[in-house]
Amino acid sequence: SEPSENQKFCLQEVLDTFKLCLSDSKEVYLEHYVAGWRGLIKFLNCLGSVFGFISKDAVNKIQILVNYLNGENGPHYVTMQSMVKYELENDLVDLTKRGSHSESGCRTLLRLHRALRWLELFLERLRTSTEDSKTSNMCCEAYNESLAQHHPWVIRKAAGMAFCVLPGRAAFFEVMNVGTPEQVVAMLGEALPLISEVYQITEELYKEHNMLDLP
Ligand code: 1PX
């Protein structure tokens, strides 16, 4: 078939990778977590180059985690739980101020974790939106309730400008490539509990180890 067809983004596939994230004992597999983010970034890239500075940062963070996964200590990075244990036990995390471990797996993952909360809030708004809802408003509200609280003014400003050029709801649903708006809504209803569970488990893990504010 056409190459363009093969490259066509499909949100369902992305959400399926988030399904693979949880082990039977509710540990989070880093490999699938990272794959989920990769898919989301592909989606972001479909929306245009204005989002380049966002996807660049996300790709950079994903790469840091992938390097750990593929590195000599890779077996310690199979799940978030094993990563946290390994990095903490070996003093590989800057806990209060940035030092020699400014790119630890723990602090890097925390940034993506905060972004996952944004995603959860945004998708919930999309799910319950109506035809005349504005994606830029939904995105902005979700951002202000989550990630914005961790970003300096310059980043918030740049993010706000990027949100303004988001496509409208209908075009946005089309890029998702799921089907009719009703099918999109149904898929979101299925996906959200999953994303939310992965978020909650990560949040608990970080809270338990007092790591929600890693520099
Ligand atoms: C069906 C909808 C799917 C939408 C998928 C969109 C995927 C978006 C992926 C966003 C990933 C953002 C990661 C941001 C991580 C972060 O907070 N980094 C900052 C802190 O890192 P540091 O190492 O310095 O401590 C960093 O400063 C960030 C810089 C880039 C700007 C981040 C703006 C984030 C806006 C998130 C909303 C994305 C809007 C997409 C619209 C659909």
PDB file of C-alpha atoms and ligand atoms in Angstrom:
ATOM      1  CA  SER A   1       0.000   0.000   0.000  1.00  0.00           C
ATOM      2  CA  GLU A   2       0.915   3.666  -0.193  1.00  0.00           C
ATOM      3  CA  PRO A   3       3.767   4.734   2.050  1.00  0.00           C
ATOM      4  CA  SER A   4       1.670   7.670   3.231  1.00  0.00           C
ATOM      5  CA  GLU A   5      -0.888   5.157   4.440  1.00  0.00           C
ATOM      6  CA  ASN A   6       1.667   3.269   6.499  1.00  0.00           C
ATOM      7  CA  GLN A   7       2.782   6.429   8.193  1.00  0.00           C
ATOM      8  CA  LYS A   8      -0.701   7.534   8.984  1.00  0.00           C
ATOM      9  CA  PHE A   9      -0.941   8.202  12.638  1.00  0.00           C
ATOM     10  CA  CYS A  10      -3.516   6.281  14.632  1.00  0.00           C
ATOM     11  CA  LEU A  11      -4.251   7.248  18.189  1.00  0.00           C
ATOM     12  CA  GLN A  12      -5.732   3.857  18.996  1.00  0.00           C
ATOM     13  CA  GLU A  13      -2.309   2.293  18.534  1.00  0.00           C
ATOM     14  CA  VAL A  14      -0.766   4.754  20.943  1.00  0.00           C
ATOM     15  CA  LEU A  15      -3.344   4.087  23.575  1.00  0.00           C
ATOM     16  CA  ASP A  16      -2.840   0.366  23.142  1.00  0.00           C
ATOM     17  CA  THR A  17       0.803   0.786  24.146  1.00  0.00           C
ATOM     18  CA  PHE A  18      -0.329   2.392  27.391  1.00  0.00           C
ATOM     19  CA  LYS A  19      -2.331  -0.783  28.026  1.00  0.00           C
ATOM     20  CA  LEU A  20       0.913  -2.746  27.942  1.00  0.00           C
ATOM     21  CA  CYS A  21       2.449  -0.505  30.595  1.00  0.00           C
ATOM     22  CA  LEU A  22       1.118  -2.248  33.672  1.00  0.00           C
ATOM     23  CA  SER A  23       2.439  -5.568  34.931  1.00  0.00           C
ATOM     24  CA  ASP A  24       0.217  -7.970  36.880  1.00  0.00           C
ATOM     25  CA  SER A  25       1.584  -6.538  40.101  1.00  0.00           C
ATOM     26  CA  LYS A  26       0.877  -3.000  38.827  1.00  0.00           C
ATOM     27  CA  GLU A  27       4.441  -2.047  38.125  1.00  0.00           C
ATOM     28  CA  VAL A  28       4.963   0.270  35.148  1.00  0.00           C
ATOM     29  CA  TYR A  29       7.149  -0.989  32.310  1.00  0.00           C
ATOM     30  CA  LEU A  30       9.418   1.808  31.169  1.00  0.00           C
ATOM     31  CA  GLU A  31       9.714   0.399  27.648  1.00  0.00           C
ATOM     32  CA  HIS A  32       5.980   0.691  26.966  1.00  0.00           C
ATOM     33  CA  TYR A  33       5.628   3.982  28.807  1.00  0.00           C
ATOM     34  CA  VAL A  34       8.285   5.461  26.576  1.00  0.00           C
ATOM     35  CA  ALA A  35       6.692   3.893  23.483  1.00  0.00           C
ATOM     36  CA  GLY A  36       3.392   5.527  24.422  1.00  0.00           C
ATOM     37  CA  TRP A  37       5.090   8.891  24.573  1.00  0.00           C
ATOM     38  CA  ARG A  38       6.796   8.280  21.237  1.00  0.00           C
ATOM     39  CA  GLY A  39       3.400   7.797  19.642  1.00  0.00           C
ATOM     40  CA  LEU A  40       2.001  10.939  21.224  1.00  0.00           C
ATOM     41  CA  ILE A  41       4.933  12.924  19.918  1.00  0.00           C
ATOM     42  CA  LYS A  42       4.297  11.595  16.429  1.00  0.00           C
ATOM     43  CA  PHE A  43       0.819  13.009  16.794  1.00  0.00           C
ATOM     44  CA  LEU A  44       2.190  16.326  17.962  1.00  0.00           C
ATOM     45  CA  ASN A  45       4.487  16.475  14.937  1.00  0.00           C
ATOM     46  CA  CYS A  46       1.466  16.016  12.663  1.00  0.00           C
ATOM     47  CA  LEU A  47       0.076  19.260  14.040  1.00  0.00           C
ATOM     48  CA  GLY A  48       2.895  21.370  12.652  1.00  0.00           C
ATOM     49  CA  SER A  49       6.293  22.855  13.345  1.00  0.00           C
ATOM     50  CA  VAL A  50       5.003  25.364  15.917  1.00  0.00           C
ATOM     51  CA  PHE A  51       5.041  22.467  18.332  1.00  0.00           C
ATOM     52  CA  GLY A  52       8.639  21.640  17.558  1.00  0.00           C
ATOM     53  CA  PHE A  53      10.031  23.096  20.770  1.00  0.00           C
ATOM     54  CA  ILE A  54       7.645  20.939  22.764  1.00  0.00           C
ATOM     55  CA  SER A  55       8.343  17.728  20.916  1.00  0.00           C
ATOM     56  CA  LYS A  56      12.080  18.415  21.001  1.00  0.00           C
ATOM     57  CA  ASP A  57      12.081  18.510  24.794  1.00  0.00           C
ATOM     58  CA  ALA A  58       9.919  15.407  25.055  1.00  0.00           C
ATOM     59  CA  VAL A  59      12.089  13.490  22.568  1.00  0.00           C
ATOM     60  CA  ASN A  60      15.165  14.502  24.496  1.00  0.00           C
ATOM     61  CA  LYS A  61      13.704  13.153  27.733  1.00  0.00           C
ATOM     62  CA  ILE A  62      12.564   9.943  26.115  1.00  0.00           C
ATOM     63  CA  GLN A  63      16.054   9.449  24.729  1.00  0.00           C
ATOM     64  CA  ILE A  64      17.601   9.830  28.180  1.00  0.00           C
ATOM     65  CA  LEU A  65      15.360   7.047  29.480  1.00  0.00           C
ATOM     66  CA  VAL A  66      15.974   4.828  26.439  1.00  0.00           C
ATOM     67  CA  ASN A  67      19.717   5.220  26.926  1.00  0.00           C
ATOM     68  CA  TYR A  68      19.385   3.940  30.486  1.00  0.00           C
ATOM     69  CA  LEU A  69      17.175   1.084  29.317  1.00  0.00           C
ATOM     70  CA  ASN A  70      19.684   0.035  26.682  1.00  0.00           C
ATOM     71  CA  GLY A  71      22.721   0.741  28.826  1.00  0.00           C
ATOM     72  CA  GLU A  72      24.754  -1.597  30.991  1.00  0.00           C
ATOM     73  CA  ASN A  73      22.376  -1.065  33.910  1.00  0.00           C
ATOM     74  CA  GLY A  74      19.361  -1.664  31.701  1.00  0.00           C
ATOM     75  CA  PRO A  75      17.926  -4.496  33.810  1.00  0.00           C
ATOM     76  CA  HIS A  76      17.436  -2.003  36.669  1.00  0.00           C
ATOM     77  CA  TYR A  77      15.339   0.152  34.367  1.00  0.00           C
ATOM     78  CA  VAL A  78      12.747  -2.416  33.345  1.00  0.00           C
ATOM     79  CA  THR A  79      10.043  -0.897  35.540  1.00  0.00           C
ATOM     80  CA  MET A  80       9.654   2.519  37.130  1.00  0.00           C
ATOM     81  CA  GLN A  81       9.658   0.809  40.508  1.00  0.00           C
ATOM     82  CA  SER A  82      12.987  -0.913  39.890  1.00  0.00           C
ATOM     83  CA  MET A  83      14.456   2.304  38.463  1.00  0.00           C
ATOM     84  CA  VAL A  84      13.500   4.321  41.536  1.00  0.00           C
ATOM     85  CA  LYS A  85      14.895   1.674  43.866  1.00  0.00           C
ATOM     86  CA  TYR A  86      18.147   1.368  41.918  1.00  0.00           C
ATOM     87  CA  GLU A  87      18.808   5.086  41.507  1.00  0.00           C
ATOM     88  CA  LEU A  88      17.968   5.908  45.119  1.00  0.00           C
ATOM     89  CA  GLU A  89      20.002   3.065  46.592  1.00  0.00           C
ATOM     90  CA  ASN A  90      23.007   4.075  44.525  1.00  0.00           C
ATOM     91  CA  ASP A  91      22.730   7.824  45.132  1.00  0.00           C
ATOM     92  CA  LEU A  92      22.088   8.531  41.483  1.00  0.00           C
ATOM     93  CA  VAL A  93      19.407  11.182  42.053  1.00  0.00           C
ATOM     94  CA  ASP A  94      19.836  14.881  42.855  1.00  0.00           C
ATOM     95  CA  LEU A  95      17.200  15.248  45.555  1.00  0.00           C
ATOM     96  CA  THR A  96      17.314  18.911  46.483  1.00  0.00           C
ATOM     97  CA  LYS A  97      19.417  20.789  43.978  1.00  0.00           C
ATOM     98  CA  ARG A  98      20.873  20.026  40.601  1.00  0.00           C
ATOM     99  CA  GLY A  99      24.313  18.491  40.823  1.00  0.00           C
ATOM    100  CA  SER A 100      26.166  15.658  39.200  1.00  0.00           C
ATOM    101  CA  HIS A 101      22.977  13.672  38.503  1.00  0.00           C
ATOM    102  CA  SER A 102      20.976  16.324  36.704  1.00  0.00           C
ATOM    103  CA  GLU A 103      19.763  13.787  34.156  1.00  0.00           C
ATOM    104  CA  SER A 104      18.702  10.962  36.446  1.00  0.00           C
ATOM    105  CA  GLY A 105      16.017   8.606  35.248  1.00  0.00           C
ATOM    106  CA  CYS A 106      13.859   9.688  38.196  1.00  0.00           C
ATOM    107  CA  ARG A 107      13.873  13.435  37.463  1.00  0.00           C
ATOM    108  CA  THR A 108      13.540  12.874  33.731  1.00  0.00           C
ATOM    109  CA  LEU A 109      10.543  10.605  34.151  1.00  0.00           C
ATOM    110  CA  LEU A 110       8.958  13.062  36.586  1.00  0.00           C
ATOM    111  CA  ARG A 111       8.772  15.653  33.776  1.00  0.00           C
ATOM    112  CA  LEU A 112       6.923  13.228  31.526  1.00  0.00           C
ATOM    113  CA  HIS A 113       4.736  12.171  34.425  1.00  0.00           C
ATOM    114  CA  ARG A 114       3.605  15.764  34.955  1.00  0.00           C
ATOM    115  CA  ALA A 115       2.890  16.015  31.233  1.00  0.00           C
ATOM    116  CA  LEU A 116       0.767  12.862  31.475  1.00  0.00           C
ATOM    117  CA  ARG A 117      -1.489  14.695  33.903  1.00  0.00           C
ATOM    118  CA  TRP A 118      -1.906  17.417  31.294  1.00  0.00           C
ATOM    119  CA  LEU A 119      -2.810  14.736  28.751  1.00  0.00           C
ATOM    120  CA  GLU A 120      -5.366  13.188  31.079  1.00  0.00           C
ATOM    121  CA  LEU A 121      -7.049  16.534  31.718  1.00  0.00           C
ATOM    122  CA  PHE A 122      -6.984  17.507  28.064  1.00  0.00           C
ATOM    123  CA  LEU A 123      -8.389  14.214  26.804  1.00  0.00           C
ATOM    124  CA  GLU A 124     -11.149  14.321  29.401  1.00  0.00           C
ATOM    125  CA  ARG A 125     -12.118  17.757  28.117  1.00  0.00           C
ATOM    126  CA  LEU A 126     -12.027  16.535  24.531  1.00  0.00           C
ATOM    127  CA  ARG A 127     -14.196  13.578  25.465  1.00  0.00           C
ATOM    128  CA  THR A 128     -16.896  15.710  27.027  1.00  0.00           C
ATOM    129  CA  SER A 129     -16.626  18.583  24.533  1.00  0.00           C
ATOM    130  CA  THR A 130     -19.301  19.688  22.112  1.00  0.00           C
ATOM    131  CA  GLU A 131     -19.008  20.662  18.450  1.00  0.00           C
ATOM    132  CA  ASP A 132     -18.441  24.311  19.254  1.00  0.00           C
ATOM    133  CA  SER A 133     -15.789  23.699  21.943  1.00  0.00           C
ATOM    134  CA  LYS A 134     -12.363  25.186  21.205  1.00  0.00           C
ATOM    135  CA  THR A 135      -9.384  22.832  21.396  1.00  0.00           C
ATOM    136  CA  SER A 136      -7.126  25.747  22.273  1.00  0.00           C
ATOM    137  CA  ASN A 137      -9.262  26.568  25.320  1.00  0.00           C
ATOM    138  CA  MET A 138      -9.401  22.950  26.453  1.00  0.00           C
ATOM    139  CA  CYS A 139      -5.669  22.593  26.004  1.00  0.00           C
ATOM    140  CA  CYS A 140      -4.946  25.830  27.811  1.00  0.00           C
ATOM    141  CA  GLU A 141      -7.186  24.983  30.772  1.00  0.00           C
ATOM    142  CA  ALA A 142      -5.647  21.530  31.110  1.00  0.00           C
ATOM    143  CA  TYR A 143      -2.184  23.074  30.964  1.00  0.00           C
ATOM    144  CA  ASN A 144      -2.945  25.719  33.576  1.00  0.00           C
ATOM    145  CA  GLU A 145      -4.241  23.050  35.948  1.00  0.00           C
ATOM    146  CA  SER A 146      -1.151  20.897  35.593  1.00  0.00           C
ATOM    147  CA  LEU A 147       2.156  21.503  33.824  1.00  0.00           C
ATOM    148  CA  ALA A 148       2.008  25.286  33.979  1.00  0.00           C
ATOM    149  CA  GLN A 149       2.555  25.146  37.721  1.00  0.00           C
ATOM    150  CA  HIS A 150       6.002  23.680  37.052  1.00  0.00           C
ATOM    151  CA  HIS A 151       7.004  25.949  34.167  1.00  0.00           C
ATOM    152  CA  PRO A 152       8.643  29.369  34.254  1.00  0.00           C
ATOM    153  CA  TRP A 153       6.955  32.348  32.629  1.00  0.00           C
ATOM    154  CA  VAL A 154       8.794  32.111  29.287  1.00  0.00           C
ATOM    155  CA  ILE A 155       7.732  28.529  28.719  1.00  0.00           C
ATOM    156  CA  ARG A 156       4.145  29.270  29.738  1.00  0.00           C
ATOM    157  CA  LYS A 157       4.109  32.153  27.278  1.00  0.00           C
ATOM    158  CA  ALA A 158       5.486  30.028  24.432  1.00  0.00           C
ATOM    159  CA  ALA A 159       3.091  27.184  25.229  1.00  0.00           C
ATOM    160  CA  GLY A 160       0.152  29.595  25.233  1.00  0.00           C
ATOM    161  CA  MET A 161       1.141  30.854  21.799  1.00  0.00           C
ATOM    162  CA  ALA A 162       1.396  27.313  20.455  1.00  0.00           C
ATOM    163  CA  PHE A 163      -2.064  26.413  21.808  1.00  0.00           C
ATOM    164  CA  CYS A 164      -3.568  29.279  19.818  1.00  0.00           C
ATOM    165  CA  VAL A 165      -2.712  27.603  16.519  1.00  0.00           C
ATOM    166  CA  LEU A 166      -4.172  24.210  17.406  1.00  0.00           C
ATOM    167  CA  PRO A 167      -6.627  23.008  14.775  1.00  0.00           C
ATOM    168  CA  GLY A 168     -10.322  23.133  15.624  1.00  0.00           C
ATOM    169  CA  ARG A 169     -12.103  20.195  17.187  1.00  0.00           C
ATOM    170  CA  ALA A 170     -13.223  18.594  13.898  1.00  0.00           C
ATOM    171  CA  ALA A 171      -9.771  18.768  12.285  1.00  0.00           C
ATOM    172  CA  PHE A 172      -8.174  17.622  15.518  1.00  0.00           C
ATOM    173  CA  PHE A 173     -10.417  14.545  15.652  1.00  0.00           C
ATOM    174  CA  GLU A 174      -9.496  13.799  12.055  1.00  0.00           C
ATOM    175  CA  VAL A 175      -5.759  13.782  12.804  1.00  0.00           C
ATOM    176  CA  MET A 176      -6.491  11.294  15.570  1.00  0.00           C
ATOM    177  CA  ASN A 177      -7.598   8.968  12.781  1.00  0.00           C
ATOM    178  CA  VAL A 178      -9.988   6.943  14.890  1.00  0.00           C
ATOM    179  CA  GLY A 179     -13.222   7.393  12.940  1.00  0.00           C
ATOM    180  CA  THR A 180     -16.350   9.424  13.507  1.00  0.00           C
ATOM    181  CA  PRO A 181     -16.487  11.920  16.386  1.00  0.00           C
ATOM    182  CA  GLU A 182     -18.665   9.395  18.235  1.00  0.00           C
ATOM    183  CA  GLN A 183     -15.974   6.760  17.823  1.00  0.00           C
ATOM    184  CA  VAL A 184     -13.333   9.194  19.053  1.00  0.00           C
ATOM    185  CA  VAL A 185     -15.389   9.901  22.147  1.00  0.00           C
ATOM    186  CA  ALA A 186     -15.861   6.177  22.775  1.00  0.00           C
ATOM    187  CA  MET A 187     -12.160   5.509  22.383  1.00  0.00           C
ATOM    188  CA  LEU A 188     -11.306   8.317  24.771  1.00  0.00           C
ATOM    189  CA  GLY A 189     -13.707   6.845  27.292  1.00  0.00           C
ATOM    190  CA  GLU A 190     -11.818   3.575  27.076  1.00  0.00           C
ATOM    191  CA  ALA A 191      -8.359   5.092  27.133  1.00  0.00           C
ATOM    192  CA  LEU A 192      -8.756   7.572  29.950  1.00  0.00           C
ATOM    193  CA  PRO A 193      -9.081   5.129  32.859  1.00  0.00           C
ATOM    194  CA  LEU A 194      -5.874   3.468  31.641  1.00  0.00           C
ATOM    195  CA  ILE A 195      -3.902   6.682  31.420  1.00  0.00           C
ATOM    196  CA  SER A 196      -5.302   7.719  34.740  1.00  0.00           C
ATOM    197  CA  GLU A 197      -4.236   4.461  36.408  1.00  0.00           C
ATOM    198  CA  VAL A 198      -0.678   4.724  35.079  1.00  0.00           C
ATOM    199  CA  TYR A 199      -0.595   8.318  36.311  1.00  0.00           C
ATOM    200  CA  GLN A 200      -1.879   7.414  39.780  1.00  0.00           C
ATOM    201  CA  ILE A 201       0.571   4.561  40.248  1.00  0.00           C
ATOM    202  CA  THR A 202       3.488   6.777  39.254  1.00  0.00           C
ATOM    203  CA  GLU A 203       2.244   9.593  41.464  1.00  0.00           C
ATOM    204  CA  GLU A 204       2.025   7.259  44.478  1.00  0.00           C
ATOM    205  CA  LEU A 205       5.486   5.896  43.801  1.00  0.00           C
ATOM    206  CA  TYR A 206       7.013   9.369  43.684  1.00  0.00           C
ATOM    207  CA  LYS A 207       5.071  10.525  46.723  1.00  0.00           C
ATOM    208  CA  GLU A 208       6.145   7.496  48.714  1.00  0.00           C
ATOM    209  CA  HIS A 209       9.793   8.391  48.067  1.00  0.00           C
ATOM    210  CA  ASN A 210       9.306  12.105  48.501  1.00  0.00           C
ATOM    211  CA  MET A 211      10.343  12.780  44.936  1.00  0.00           C
ATOM    212  CA  LEU A 212       7.516  14.911  43.568  1.00  0.00           C
ATOM    213  CA  ASP A 213       9.723  18.030  43.497  1.00  0.00           C
ATOM    214  CA  LEU A 214      12.975  16.698  42.083  1.00  0.00           C
ATOM    215  CA  PRO A 215      15.061  19.574  40.676  1.00  0.00           C
TER     216      PRO A 215
HETATM  217  C1  1PX B   1      -5.142  13.291  21.201  1.00  0.00           C
HETATM  218  C2  1PX B   1      -4.257  14.270  21.824  1.00  0.00           C
HETATM  219  C3  1PX B   1      -2.886  13.807  21.897  1.00  0.00           C
HETATM  220  C4  1PX B   1      -1.975  14.946  22.150  1.00  0.00           C
HETATM  221  C5  1PX B   1      -0.596  14.475  22.244  1.00  0.00           C
HETATM  222  C6  1PX B   1       0.323  15.575  22.469  1.00  0.00           C
HETATM  223  C7  1PX B   1       1.593  15.099  23.083  1.00  0.00           C
HETATM  224  C8  1PX B   1       2.215  16.219  23.775  1.00  0.00           C
HETATM  225  C9  1PX B   1       3.504  15.874  24.381  1.00  0.00           C
HETATM  226  C10 1PX B   1       3.930  16.938  25.311  1.00  0.00           C
HETATM  227  C11 1PX B   1       5.127  16.552  26.081  1.00  0.00           C
HETATM  228  C12 1PX B   1       5.609  17.678  26.898  1.00  0.00           C
HETATM  229  C13 1PX B   1       6.744  17.298  27.774  1.00  0.00           C
HETATM  230  C14 1PX B   1       7.152  18.461  28.600  1.00  0.00           C
HETATM  231  C15 1PX B   1       8.145  18.110  29.644  1.00  0.00           C
HETATM  232  C16 1PX B   1       8.499  19.382  30.413  1.00  0.00           C
HETATM  233  O1  1PX B   1       7.685  19.852  31.184  1.00  0.00           O
HETATM  234  N1  1PX B   1       9.688  19.947  30.184  1.00  0.00           N
HETATM  235  C17 1PX B   1      10.067  21.214  30.769  1.00  0.00           C
HETATM  236  C18 1PX B   1      10.898  21.027  32.016  1.00  0.00           C
HETATM  237  O2  1PX B   1      12.015  20.249  31.733  1.00  0.00           O
HETATM  238  P1  1PX B   1      13.413  20.548  32.487  1.00  0.00           P
HETATM  239  O3  1PX B   1      14.351  19.479  31.994  1.00  0.00           O
HETATM  240  O4  1PX B   1      13.838  21.922  32.053  1.00  0.00           O
HETATM  241  O5  1PX B   1      13.132  20.480  33.958  1.00  0.00           O
HETATM  242  C19 1PX B   1      10.788  22.004  29.712  1.00  0.00           C
HETATM  243  O6  1PX B   1      11.218  23.238  30.211  1.00  0.00           O
HETATM  244  C20 1PX B   1       9.816  22.139  28.589  1.00  0.00           C
HETATM  245  C21 1PX B   1       9.965  22.775  27.501  1.00  0.00           C
HETATM  246  C22 1PX B   1       9.002  22.689  26.364  1.00  0.00           C
HETATM  247  C23 1PX B   1       7.640  23.287  26.564  1.00  0.00           C
HETATM  248  C24 1PX B   1       6.641  22.347  27.167  1.00  0.00           C
HETATM  249  C25 1PX B   1       5.249  22.846  26.984  1.00  0.00           C
HETATM  250  C26 1PX B   1       4.317  21.708  27.296  1.00  0.00           C
HETATM  251  C27 1PX B   1       2.959  21.898  26.754  1.00  0.00           C
HETATM  252  C28 1PX B   1       2.226  20.594  26.782  1.00  0.00           C
HETATM  253  C29 1PX B   1       1.077  20.592  25.889  1.00  0.00           C
HETATM  254  C30 1PX B   1       1.364  20.136  24.499  1.00  0.00           C
HETATM  255  C31 1PX B   1       0.346  20.672  23.558  1.00  0.00           C
HETATM  256  C32 1PX B   1      -0.007  19.736  22.506  1.00  0.00           C
HETATM  257  C33 1PX B   1      -1.277  20.044  21.872  1.00  0.00           C
HETATM  258  C34 1PX B   1      -2.020  18.877  21.399  1.00  0.00           C
END
